[in-house]
N, CA and C atoms as an extended XYZ file, in Angstrom:
207
Properties=species:S:1:pos:R:3:atomname:S:1:resname:S:1:resid:I:1 pbc="F F F"
N       -27.083      -84.497       -0.701 N   MET     1
C       -26.178      -85.342        1.140 CA  MET     1
C       -25.886      -84.411        1.610 C   MET     1
N       -25.302      -84.865        3.115 N   ILE     2
C       -25.276      -84.480        4.352 CA  ILE     2
C       -23.904      -85.317        4.453 C   ILE     2
N       -22.719      -83.508        4.895 N   TYR     3
C       -21.391      -84.549        5.328 CA  TYR     3
C       -21.324      -84.015        6.622 C   TYR     3
N       -20.903      -84.591        7.485 N   CYS     4
C       -20.171      -84.569        9.374 CA  CYS     4
C       -19.484      -84.792        9.362 C   CYS     4
N       -18.386      -84.126       10.288 N   THR     5
C       -17.015      -84.938       10.638 CA  THR     5
C       -16.526      -83.871       11.940 C   THR     5
N       -15.938      -84.856       12.726 N   SER     6
C       -15.476      -83.629       13.662 CA  SER     6
C       -13.575      -83.622       13.524 C   SER     6
N       -13.268      -82.761       14.508 N   PHE     7
C       -11.470      -82.766       15.023 CA  PHE     7
C       -11.254      -83.143       15.891 C   PHE     7
N       -11.716      -83.727       16.737 N   THR     8
C       -11.903      -84.992       17.684 CA  THR     8
C       -10.560      -85.397       17.771 C   THR     8
N       -10.306      -86.313       16.824 N   LYS     9
C        -9.172      -87.491       16.731 CA  LYS     9
C        -7.774      -86.487       16.022 C   LYS     9
N        -8.293      -85.533       15.503 N   THR    10
C        -7.273      -85.231       14.867 CA  THR    10
C        -6.499      -83.592       15.440 C   THR    10
N        -7.630      -83.085       16.318 N   VAL    11
C        -6.839      -81.654       16.616 CA  VAL    11
C        -7.141      -80.965       17.874 C   VAL    11
N        -8.160      -81.893       18.361 N   ALA    12
C        -8.492      -81.209       19.757 CA  ALA    12
C        -9.016      -81.889       20.546 C   ALA    12
N        -9.024      -83.036       20.931 N   LEU    13
C        -9.125      -84.332       21.490 CA  LEU    13
C        -9.951      -84.177       22.902 C   LEU    13
N       -10.667      -82.679       23.340 N   ASP    14
C       -11.942      -82.754       24.886 CA  ASP    14
C       -12.225      -81.911       24.300 C   ASP    14
N       -12.293      -81.225       23.474 N   SER    15
C       -13.397      -80.473       22.240 CA  SER    15
C       -14.845      -80.385       21.974 C   SER    15
N       -14.797      -81.567       21.280 N   ARG    16
C       -16.018      -81.980       20.892 CA  ARG    16
C       -16.481      -80.833       19.925 C   ARG    16
N       -15.597      -81.115       19.293 N   ILE    17
C       -15.853      -79.212       17.608 CA  ILE    17
C       -16.620      -80.080       16.549 C   ILE    17
N       -17.042      -79.365       15.471 N   GLY    18
C       -17.581      -80.575       14.568 CA  GLY    18
C       -17.802      -79.459       13.456 C   GLY    18
N       -17.864      -79.920       12.154 N   TRP    19
C       -18.819      -79.081       11.018 CA  TRP    19
C       -19.443      -79.925       10.238 C   TRP    19
N       -20.088      -79.545        9.195 N   ILE    20
C       -21.600      -80.137        9.316 CA  ILE    20
C       -21.467      -79.427        7.501 C   ILE    20
N       -21.711      -79.908        6.087 N   ALA    21
C       -21.705      -79.632        4.796 CA  ALA    21
C       -23.562      -80.327        4.549 C   ALA    21
N       -23.828      -79.240        4.480 N   ALA    22
C       -25.255      -79.829        4.723 CA  ALA    22
C       -26.032      -79.250        3.429 C   ALA    22
N       -25.441      -78.799        2.230 N   GLY    23
C       -25.597      -78.581        0.716 CA  GLY    23
C       -27.524      -77.759        1.036 C   GLY    23
N       -27.406      -78.776        0.225 N   ARG    24
C       -29.777      -77.532        0.059 CA  ARG    24
C       -30.208      -77.900        2.024 C   ARG    24
N       -30.109      -78.022        2.831 N   PHE    25
C       -30.286      -78.239        4.171 CA  PHE    25
C       -29.528      -77.276        4.506 C   PHE    25
N       -29.361      -76.422        4.817 N   HIS    26
C       -28.068      -76.011        5.581 CA  HIS    26
C       -28.925      -74.350        5.966 C   HIS    26
N       -29.892      -74.116        5.213 N   GLU    27
C       -31.157      -72.988        6.531 CA  GLU    27
C       -30.916      -74.060        7.234 C   GLU    27
N       -31.924      -75.289        7.301 N   ALA    28
C       -33.332      -76.182        8.012 CA  ALA    28
C       -31.573      -76.613        8.951 C   ALA    28
N       -30.519      -76.988        8.716 N   ILE    29
C       -29.868      -77.393       10.322 CA  ILE    29
C       -29.076      -76.153       10.675 C   ILE    29
N       -28.670      -75.134       10.054 N   ASP    30
C       -28.607      -73.443       11.074 CA  ASP    30
C       -30.318      -73.553       11.900 C   ASP    30
N       -30.610      -73.880       11.682 N   ARG    31
C       -32.041      -73.871       12.755 CA  ARG    31
C       -31.713      -74.463       14.078 C   ARG    31
N       -31.863      -75.748       13.028 N   LEU    32
C       -31.923      -76.658       14.065 CA  LEU    32
C       -30.668      -76.382       14.896 C   LEU    32
N       -29.385      -76.092       15.097 N   LYS    33
C       -27.992      -76.359       15.414 CA  LYS    33
C       -28.801      -74.884       16.580 C   LYS    33
N       -29.099      -73.888       16.267 N   ALA    34
C       -29.056      -72.759       17.044 CA  ALA    34
C       -29.868      -73.301       18.416 C   ALA    34
N       -30.642      -73.603       18.306 N   PHE    35
C       -31.707      -75.034       19.915 CA  PHE    35
C       -30.691      -75.907       20.492 C   PHE    35
N       -30.122      -76.523       18.965 N   SER    36
C       -29.475      -77.553       20.235 CA  SER    36
C       -28.601      -77.183       21.523 C   SER    36
N       -27.556      -76.567       20.127 N   SER    37
C       -25.940      -76.563       20.859 CA  SER    37
C       -25.142      -75.393       21.329 C   SER    37
N       -26.077      -73.855       21.700 N   MET    38
C       -25.964      -72.739       22.103 CA  MET    38
C       -24.667      -71.965       22.582 C   MET    38
N       -24.017      -73.964       23.363 N   ALA    39
C       -22.663      -73.750       24.022 CA  ALA    39
C       -21.581      -73.807       23.566 C   ALA    39
N       -21.606      -73.595       23.067 N   GLU    40
C       -20.166      -73.996       22.127 CA  GLU    40
C       -18.961      -72.506       22.133 C   GLU    40
N       -17.461      -72.930       22.086 N   SER    41
C       -16.678      -71.525       22.727 CA  SER    41
C       -16.695      -71.001       21.886 C   SER    41
N       -16.586      -69.801       21.423 N   ARG    42
C       -16.084      -68.966       20.425 CA  ARG    42
C       -14.905      -68.620       20.349 C   ARG    42
N       -14.111      -68.726       21.148 N   LEU    43
C       -13.107      -68.619       20.593 CA  LEU    43
C       -11.936      -69.950       20.353 C   LEU    43
N       -12.754      -71.250       20.458 N   LEU    44
C       -12.483      -72.164       20.132 CA  LEU    44
C       -13.054      -71.949       18.749 C   LEU    44
N       -13.853      -71.963       18.347 N   SER    45
C       -14.222      -72.309       17.622 CA  SER    45
C       -13.698      -71.009       16.099 C   SER    45
N       -13.594      -70.263       16.934 N   GLU    46
C       -12.904      -68.568       16.170 CA  GLU    46
C       -11.356      -69.544       15.843 C   GLU    46
N       -10.305      -69.724       16.964 N   THR    47
C        -8.960      -70.441       16.595 CA  THR    47
C        -8.787      -71.236       15.896 C   THR    47
N        -9.825      -72.190       16.144 N   LEU    48
C        -9.498      -73.482       15.100 CA  LEU    48
C       -10.040      -72.761       13.300 C   LEU    48
N       -10.992      -71.403       12.799 N   ALA    49
C       -11.392      -71.179       11.614 CA  ALA    49
C       -10.040      -70.948       10.901 C   ALA    49
N        -9.544      -70.080       12.306 N   GLU    50
C        -7.640      -69.945       12.297 CA  GLU    50
C        -6.510      -70.408       11.213 C   GLU    50
N        -6.433      -71.412       12.116 N   PHE    51
C        -6.138      -73.177       12.048 CA  PHE    51
C        -6.107      -73.075       10.533 C   PHE    51
N        -7.479      -73.535       10.333 N   LEU    52
C        -7.327      -73.898        8.681 CA  LEU    52
C        -7.025      -72.790        7.644 C   LEU    52
N        -8.087      -72.172        8.064 N   ALA    53
C        -7.379      -70.860        6.958 CA  ALA    53
C        -6.264      -70.896        7.178 C   ALA    53
N        -5.088      -71.008        7.523 N   ASN    54
C        -4.329      -70.968        7.524 CA  ASN    54
C        -2.561      -71.457        6.911 C   ASN    54
N        -3.654      -72.983        6.550 N   GLY    55
C        -2.847      -73.809        6.920 CA  GLY    55
C        -2.074      -74.805        7.557 C   GLY    55
N        -2.662      -74.606        9.100 N   GLY    56
C        -2.563      -74.889       10.094 CA  GLY    56
C        -2.089      -76.964       10.477 C   GLY    56
N        -3.723      -76.699        9.747 N   TYR    57
C        -4.046      -77.926        9.898 CA  TYR    57
C        -3.737      -78.689        8.726 C   TYR    57
N        -3.548      -78.731        7.263 N   ASP    58
C        -2.664      -79.440        6.482 CA  ASP    58
C        -1.488      -79.366        6.439 C   ASP    58
N        -0.527      -78.617        7.023 N   HIS    59
C         1.016      -79.137        8.153 CA  HIS    59
C         0.640      -79.948        9.232 C   HIS    59
N        -0.440      -79.684       10.460 N   HIS    60
C        -0.922      -81.036       11.141 CA  HIS    60
C        -0.794      -82.654       10.678 C   HIS    60
N        -1.799      -82.787        9.563 N   LEU    61
C        -2.044      -83.918        9.050 CA  LEU    61
C        -0.780      -84.256        8.523 C   LEU    61
N        -0.106      -83.666        7.344 N   ARG    62
C         1.116      -83.762        6.831 CA  ARG    62
C         1.739      -84.271        8.202 C   ARG    62
N         2.309      -83.694        9.445 N   THR    63
C         3.210      -84.221       10.621 CA  THR    63
C         2.968      -85.314       11.479 C   THR    63
N         1.540      -85.835       11.564 N   LEU    64
C         1.270      -86.557       11.929 CA  LEU    64
C         1.212      -88.020       11.025 C   LEU    64
N         0.432      -87.872        9.481 N   CYS    65
C         0.952      -88.890        8.723 CA  CYS    65
C         2.978      -89.094        8.980 C   CYS    65
N         3.417      -88.373        8.854 N   ARG    66
C         4.986      -89.027        8.960 CA  ARG    66
C         5.297      -89.310        9.928 C   ARG    66
N         4.435      -88.868       11.017 N   GLN    67
C         4.838      -89.845       12.281 CA  GLN    67
C         3.896      -91.395       12.430 C   GLN    67
N         2.892      -91.267       12.009 N   TYR    68
C         2.387      -92.492       12.327 CA  TYR    68
C         2.916      -93.694       11.152 C   TYR    68
N         3.236      -92.848        9.738 N   GLY    69
C         3.379      -94.024        8.547 CA  GLY    69
C         4.772      -95.056        8.608 C   GLY    69
């Protein structure tokens, strides 16, 4: 199973940054990505990784749920 999604609607509207969980297809997807999207922002990727690792995304989603609830 391959699962992919993005953070476009919840965090970074204009960034077009997402992620993929490719399971056993990880290496093949990694090779394909290297050839198809070399222009992603390293700064944006690293900032988002830090945001996720430190619980910022969870906090952000809880805040959104309260606001839209």
